[in-house]
Coordinates of C-alpha atoms and ligand atoms in Angstrom, one line a residue:
M1 CA 129.7 119.6 73.6
G2 CA 127.0 120.1 76.2
D3 CA 128.9 122.8 78.1
K4 CA 130.6 125.7 76.3
L5 CA 134.1 124.4 75.5
A6 CA 135.9 127.6 76.7
K7 CA 134.1 127.6 80.0
Q8 CA 134.7 123.8 80.4
I9 CA 138.4 124.2 79.8
L10 CA 138.8 127.1 82.2
E11 CA 136.9 125.3 84.9
S12 CA 138.5 121.9 84.6
T13 CA 141.6 120.9 86.5
R14 CA 144.7 121.7 84.5
P15 CA 145.7 120.4 82.1
F16 CA 142.6 120.0 79.9
V17 CA 143.8 117.2 77.6
I18 CA 143.1 117.0 73.9
A19 CA 144.7 113.9 72.2
G20 CA 144.4 111.7 69.3
P21 CA 146.3 110.9 66.1
C22 CA 147.8 113.4 63.7
S23 CA 145.6 111.8 61.0
V24 CA 142.8 109.3 60.7
E25 CA 144.4 106.5 58.7
T26 CA 142.4 103.3 58.9
E27 CA 139.3 102.1 60.7
E28 CA 141.4 99.9 62.9
Q29 CA 143.9 102.6 63.8
T30 CA 141.2 105.1 64.7
H31 CA 139.3 102.6 66.9
T32 CA 142.5 101.4 68.6
I33 CA 143.9 104.7 69.6
I34 CA 140.6 106.1 70.8
Q35 CA 139.9 103.0 72.9
Q36 CA 143.4 103.2 74.3
L37 CA 143.0 106.8 75.2
A38 CA 139.7 106.2 76.8
T39 CA 141.1 103.4 78.8
E40 CA 143.9 105.6 80.1
G41 CA 141.2 108.0 81.1
K42 CA 143.1 111.3 80.8
V43 CA 141.7 112.8 77.6
Q44 CA 138.7 115.1 77.4
L45 CA 138.5 115.8 73.7
I46 CA 139.7 113.6 70.8
R47 CA 141.6 115.3 68.0
A48 CA 142.1 113.7 64.5
G49 CA 143.0 115.1 61.1
I50 CA 140.6 114.1 58.3
W51 CA 142.1 116.6 55.8
K52 CA 145.8 117.2 56.2
P53 CA 147.5 120.4 54.9
R54 CA 150.9 119.0 54.0
T55 CA 153.9 121.0 53.0
R56 CA 154.7 118.7 50.0
P57 CA 152.0 117.2 47.8
D58 CA 153.5 113.7 47.9
S59 CA 152.8 113.4 51.6
F60 CA 149.7 111.7 52.9
E61 CA 147.0 114.4 52.6
G62 CA 144.3 112.8 54.8
I63 CA 141.8 110.1 54.4
G64 CA 139.0 112.6 53.7
E65 CA 135.3 112.4 54.4
R66 CA 135.0 108.6 54.7
G67 CA 137.2 108.8 57.9
F68 CA 134.3 110.5 59.8
S69 CA 132.3 107.2 60.2
W70 CA 135.2 105.5 61.9
L71 CA 135.9 108.6 64.1
K72 CA 132.3 109.1 65.0
E73 CA 131.7 105.5 65.9
A74 CA 134.9 105.1 67.9
C75 CA 134.2 108.3 69.9
Q76 CA 130.5 107.3 70.5
Q77 CA 131.7 104.0 71.9
V78 CA 133.7 105.7 74.6
N79 CA 131.5 108.7 75.0
L80 CA 134.1 111.3 74.1
P81 CA 133.7 114.4 71.9
F82 CA 135.9 114.9 68.8
T83 CA 137.5 117.8 66.9
V84 CA 138.8 118.0 63.3
E85 CA 140.7 120.6 61.4
V86 CA 138.8 122.6 58.8
A87 CA 140.4 124.8 56.2
N88 CA 137.5 125.8 53.9
T89 CA 133.7 126.0 53.5
K90 CA 133.5 122.5 52.2
H91 CA 135.3 121.1 55.2
V92 CA 133.0 123.1 57.5
E93 CA 129.9 121.8 55.8
I94 CA 131.0 118.2 56.0
A95 CA 132.3 118.4 59.6
L96 CA 129.0 119.9 60.7
K97 CA 127.0 117.4 58.9
E98 CA 129.1 114.6 60.4
G99 CA 128.6 115.9 63.9
A100 CA 132.1 117.1 64.8
D101 CA 131.8 118.6 68.4
V102 CA 134.6 121.1 68.0
L103 CA 136.4 122.5 64.9
W104 CA 140.0 123.7 64.8
I105 CA 141.7 126.0 62.3
G106 CA 145.3 125.0 61.5
A107 CA 148.4 127.1 61.4
R108 CA 148.5 127.2 57.7
T109 CA 145.0 128.5 57.5
T110 CA 145.3 131.2 60.2
V111 CA 147.8 133.0 58.1
N112 CA 145.2 133.6 55.4
P113 CA 142.5 136.2 56.2
F114 CA 140.5 135.1 53.2
A115 CA 140.4 131.5 54.3
V116 CA 139.6 132.5 57.9
Q117 CA 136.8 134.8 56.8
E118 CA 135.4 132.1 54.5
I119 CA 135.3 129.7 57.5
A120 CA 133.8 132.4 59.8
D121 CA 131.1 133.1 57.2
S122 CA 130.2 129.4 56.8
L123 CA 129.9 129.1 60.6
K124 CA 127.4 131.9 61.0
G125 CA 124.4 130.8 62.9
T126 CA 126.1 127.7 64.5
Q127 CA 127.2 127.4 68.1
I128 CA 130.1 125.2 67.5
P129 CA 133.3 125.8 69.5
V130 CA 136.3 126.8 67.4
M131 CA 140.0 126.4 68.3
I132 CA 142.4 128.6 66.4
K133 CA 146.1 127.6 66.1
N134 CA 148.7 130.4 65.8
P135 CA 149.7 131.3 62.3
V136 CA 152.9 129.7 61.0
N137 CA 154.6 133.1 61.0
P138 CA 155.1 134.9 64.3
D139 CA 152.4 137.6 63.8
L140 CA 150.3 138.2 66.9
N141 CA 147.9 140.4 65.0
L142 CA 147.1 137.8 62.4
W143 CA 146.2 135.4 65.3
I144 CA 144.1 138.0 67.0
G145 CA 142.5 138.9 63.7
A146 CA 141.3 135.3 63.3
F147 CA 139.5 135.5 66.6
E148 CA 137.9 138.8 65.7
R149 CA 136.6 137.3 62.4
M150 CA 135.0 134.5 64.3
Q151 CA 133.5 136.9 66.9
Q152 CA 132.1 139.1 64.2
A153 CA 130.4 136.0 62.7
G154 CA 128.8 135.4 66.1
I155 CA 131.1 132.5 67.0
N156 CA 132.1 133.1 70.6
D157 CA 133.1 129.8 72.0
L158 CA 136.8 130.2 71.2
V159 CA 140.1 128.6 72.2
A160 CA 143.7 129.4 71.3
I161 CA 146.2 126.7 70.4
H162 CA 149.9 127.6 70.5
R163 CA 151.8 125.3 68.1
G164 CA 155.0 127.3 67.5
F165 CA 156.2 129.3 64.5
S166 CA 158.1 128.0 61.4
V167 CA 161.8 128.7 60.9
Y168 CA 164.2 127.3 58.4
K169 CA 166.2 124.5 60.0
H170 CA 166.2 125.0 63.7
E171 CA 168.5 122.8 65.7
V172 CA 166.0 122.1 68.5
Y173 CA 162.4 122.7 67.6
R174 CA 160.3 121.9 64.6
N175 CA 158.5 125.2 65.2
V176 CA 160.0 127.7 67.6
P177 CA 157.8 128.5 70.5
N178 CA 158.3 132.3 70.8
W179 CA 156.5 132.1 74.1
E180 CA 156.2 135.8 74.3
I181 CA 153.5 135.7 71.5
P182 CA 151.0 133.5 73.3
I183 CA 151.7 135.4 76.5
A184 CA 150.8 138.6 74.6
L185 CA 147.7 137.0 73.1
K186 CA 146.6 136.1 76.7
Q187 CA 147.0 139.8 77.7
E188 CA 145.0 140.9 74.7
L189 CA 142.3 138.2 74.9
P190 CA 142.2 137.2 78.6
T191 CA 139.0 135.2 78.4
I192 CA 140.1 132.8 75.7
P193 CA 141.7 129.7 77.1
L194 CA 145.2 128.9 75.9
I195 CA 146.2 125.3 75.0
C196 CA 149.8 124.3 74.1
D197 CA 150.5 121.8 71.3
P198 CA 153.9 120.5 72.2
S199 CA 153.8 117.9 69.4
H200 CA 154.1 120.5 66.6
I201 CA 156.5 122.7 68.6
A202 CA 158.9 119.8 69.4
G203 CA 158.5 117.7 66.3
R204 CA 160.1 114.9 68.3
T205 CA 159.0 112.9 71.3
D206 CA 162.0 113.5 73.7
L207 CA 161.1 117.2 74.0
L208 CA 157.4 116.8 74.7
L209 CA 157.7 116.8 78.5
E210 CA 159.9 119.8 78.6
V211 CA 157.6 121.9 76.4
S212 CA 154.5 120.7 78.2
Q213 CA 156.0 121.5 81.6
K214 CA 156.9 125.0 80.4
A215 CA 153.3 125.5 79.2
M216 CA 152.0 124.5 82.6
D217 CA 154.4 126.8 84.3
L218 CA 153.2 129.6 82.1
N219 CA 149.7 128.8 83.3
Y220 CA 148.3 127.4 80.1
A221 CA 144.9 125.7 80.5
G222 CA 145.6 122.6 78.5
L223 CA 147.6 120.5 76.1
M224 CA 147.0 119.0 72.7
I225 CA 149.2 116.0 72.1
E226 CA 149.3 113.7 69.1
T227 CA 149.0 110.0 69.9
H228 CA 149.1 106.9 67.8
P229 CA 148.8 103.2 68.5
N230 CA 152.1 102.6 66.7
P231 CA 153.8 106.0 66.4
E232 CA 156.7 104.9 64.2
K233 CA 154.3 103.6 61.6
A234 CA 152.2 106.8 61.5
W235 CA 151.3 108.1 58.0
S236 CA 152.0 111.7 59.1
D237 CA 154.1 113.3 61.9
A238 CA 155.6 109.9 62.9
K239 CA 158.5 111.4 64.8
Q240 CA 156.4 113.4 67.2
Q241 CA 153.5 111.0 68.1
I242 CA 153.4 109.0 71.3
T243 CA 151.3 106.1 72.5
A244 CA 148.3 106.4 74.8
K245 CA 150.5 105.0 77.6
G246 CA 153.2 107.4 76.8
L247 CA 150.7 110.2 77.1
T248 CA 149.7 109.0 80.6
E249 CA 153.4 108.9 81.6
L250 CA 153.9 112.4 80.3
L251 CA 150.9 113.7 82.2
N252 CA 151.9 112.0 85.4
A253 CA 155.4 113.4 85.1
L254 CA 154.2 117.0 84.9
I255 CA 154.6 119.2 88.0
L256 CA 151.5 121.2 88.4
R257 CA 152.1 124.4 90.3
T258 CA 149.1 126.3 91.7
R259 CA 147.3 128.8 89.6
Q260 CA 147.6 132.0 91.5
S261 CA 144.4 133.5 92.6
D262 CA 143.9 137.2 93.3
N263 CA 144.0 136.9 97.0
F264 CA 147.1 134.7 97.1
T265 CA 150.5 136.1 97.5
T266 CA 153.2 135.1 99.8
E267 CA 155.4 137.7 101.5
E268 CA 158.5 136.2 99.9
L269 CA 157.1 136.5 96.4
E270 CA 156.0 140.1 97.1
L271 CA 159.6 140.9 98.1
F272 CA 161.0 139.4 95.0
R273 CA 158.5 141.3 92.9
K274 CA 159.4 144.6 94.6
K275 CA 163.1 143.9 93.9
V276 CA 162.3 143.2 90.2
A277 CA 160.3 146.4 90.0
E278 CA 163.3 148.4 91.4
L279 CA 165.7 146.7 89.0
D280 CA 163.4 147.4 86.0
S281 CA 163.3 151.1 87.0
T282 CA 167.1 151.3 87.4
M283 CA 167.4 149.5 84.0
F284 CA 165.1 152.1 82.3
E285 CA 166.9 155.0 83.8
L286 CA 170.2 153.6 82.5
L287 CA 168.7 153.0 79.1
S288 CA 167.4 156.6 79.0
E289 CA 170.8 157.9 79.9
R290 CA 172.4 155.7 77.3
M291 CA 170.0 157.0 74.6
K292 CA 170.9 160.6 75.5
I293 CA 174.5 159.7 74.9
S294 CA 173.6 158.1 71.5
E295 CA 172.0 161.5 70.6
L296 CA 175.2 163.3 71.6
I297 CA 177.1 160.9 69.4
G298 CA 174.7 161.6 66.6
K299 CA 175.4 165.3 66.9
F300 CA 179.1 164.7 66.8
K301 CA 178.8 162.5 63.7
K302 CA 176.7 165.2 62.0
D303 CA 179.1 168.0 62.9
N304 CA 182.0 165.8 61.5
N305 CA 180.0 164.5 58.6
I306 CA 180.6 160.8 59.3
T307 CA 178.1 157.8 58.9
I308 CA 176.1 156.5 61.7
L309 CA 177.0 152.9 61.3
Q310 CA 180.6 152.1 61.9
E311 CA 180.7 148.4 61.2
E312 CA 184.1 147.7 62.7
H313 CA 183.2 149.5 65.9
W314 CA 179.9 147.7 66.2
K315 CA 181.6 144.4 65.8
N316 CA 184.2 145.2 68.5
L317 CA 181.4 146.4 70.8
L318 CA 179.4 143.2 70.3
D319 CA 182.5 141.0 71.0
S320 CA 183.3 142.9 74.2
R321 CA 179.7 143.0 75.5
L322 CA 179.2 139.3 74.8
K323 CA 182.3 138.4 76.7
L324 CA 181.1 140.5 79.6
A325 CA 177.7 138.9 79.4
H326 CA 179.3 135.4 79.6
E327 CA 181.2 136.4 82.7
L328 CA 177.9 137.6 84.2
Q329 CA 176.3 134.2 83.3
L330 CA 173.9 135.7 80.8
S331 CA 173.3 133.7 77.6
S332 CA 174.8 135.2 74.5
E333 CA 171.5 134.7 72.7
F334 CA 169.7 136.8 75.3
V335 CA 172.3 139.5 75.4
R336 CA 172.5 139.6 71.6
S337 CA 168.8 140.3 71.3
I338 CA 169.0 143.1 73.8
L339 CA 172.0 144.6 72.1
D340 CA 170.3 144.5 68.8
A341 CA 167.3 146.3 70.2
I342 CA 169.5 148.9 71.8
H343 CA 171.5 149.4 68.7
L344 CA 168.4 149.8 66.5
E345 CA 167.0 152.4 68.9
S346 CA 170.3 154.2 69.1
I347 CA 170.5 154.4 65.3
T348 CA 166.9 155.8 65.1
R349 CA 167.9 158.5 67.6
Q350 CA 171.0 159.4 65.7
I351 CA 169.1 159.5 62.4
N352 CA 166.6 161.9 64.0
V353 CA 169.5 164.1 65.3
M354 CA 171.2 164.1 61.9
N355 CA 168.2 165.0 59.9
K356 CA 166.8 167.7 62.2
Ligands
LIG1 C1 147.9 119.1 63.1 O1 147.4 119.5 64.2 O2 148.0 117.9 62.8 C2 148.3 120.2 62.2 C3 148.3 120.0 60.9 O3 148.8 121.2 62.9 P1 149.3 122.7 62.4 O4 148.2 123.4 61.8 O5 149.7 123.2 63.8 O6 150.5 122.5 61.5
LIG2 MN1 150.3 116.6 62.9

């Protein structure tokens, strides 16, 4: 890439679009999808998997090195750069030799500091841009650690890709988004552009627009979306890939709200923010008061020699609070997570009182 990728992404109109097949399969498939994407004219960087980390060994594990010639030729014909996933030194060496413009580190690699370090070491002295997917497990520090390993190796053209976190059998997502983690990453590493990969979050095409819209509303810089000339026939991730035309439709359907600049605030928004600040302050005062009462309860339990956790009481409390939450139009999932956090803190306070 002529320009530094991170800079190019941050300066381009949102969303910066990365698209292409989950995997390189055949010469024809590679040429077809890249031609189609170029004709649609929305994509800035082609993605394609040459080596595929698959959960089960009997799945298609990628076409390997020979796929590069198809990918390179197809991209040259339409004058687009391309990116591939690398998971070890060998992949890095081949990808560099074959002229990949950008590399990406997959979610199954980001979890492993040895693997990330190995990749960082083999990239020393190069200027290639690297995109790092979040680790499969929801661990912000592991994700940050991968960026630090690259930076320490002198690789500074870095991009973050949010692809969601694995869970066992989720009824909606293939990988739950946990939006708070990429938001926290952005706070920690504000100069690194954040891209959303709705394909791997959703795992199915009917959710792609919703997830992409959310990413845009959270001010993500771009999207990475898997596309295939014939999605249902794809050799990997068939359920989540869309056609090049489908990609255009999705992008056209996005509502792009303005990115707020430092000197832009409307009075109305300011008023809402003031109100929110007041409510947060009231909420914290109430929580502080509530925790003081938890400590009094802890003292009472200590004096009377009774256990902190009273299961029956906790169950009744939950039932009554969830009922109240419902009446107040708060989702039970949301209220449950708040109650769990409050309960945990209350137990910690009581333990401190008891063992003083
Ligand atoms: C991919 O992008 O095709 C891929 C393997 O992704 P992830 O690392 O997010 O699972
Ligand atoms: Mn995939």
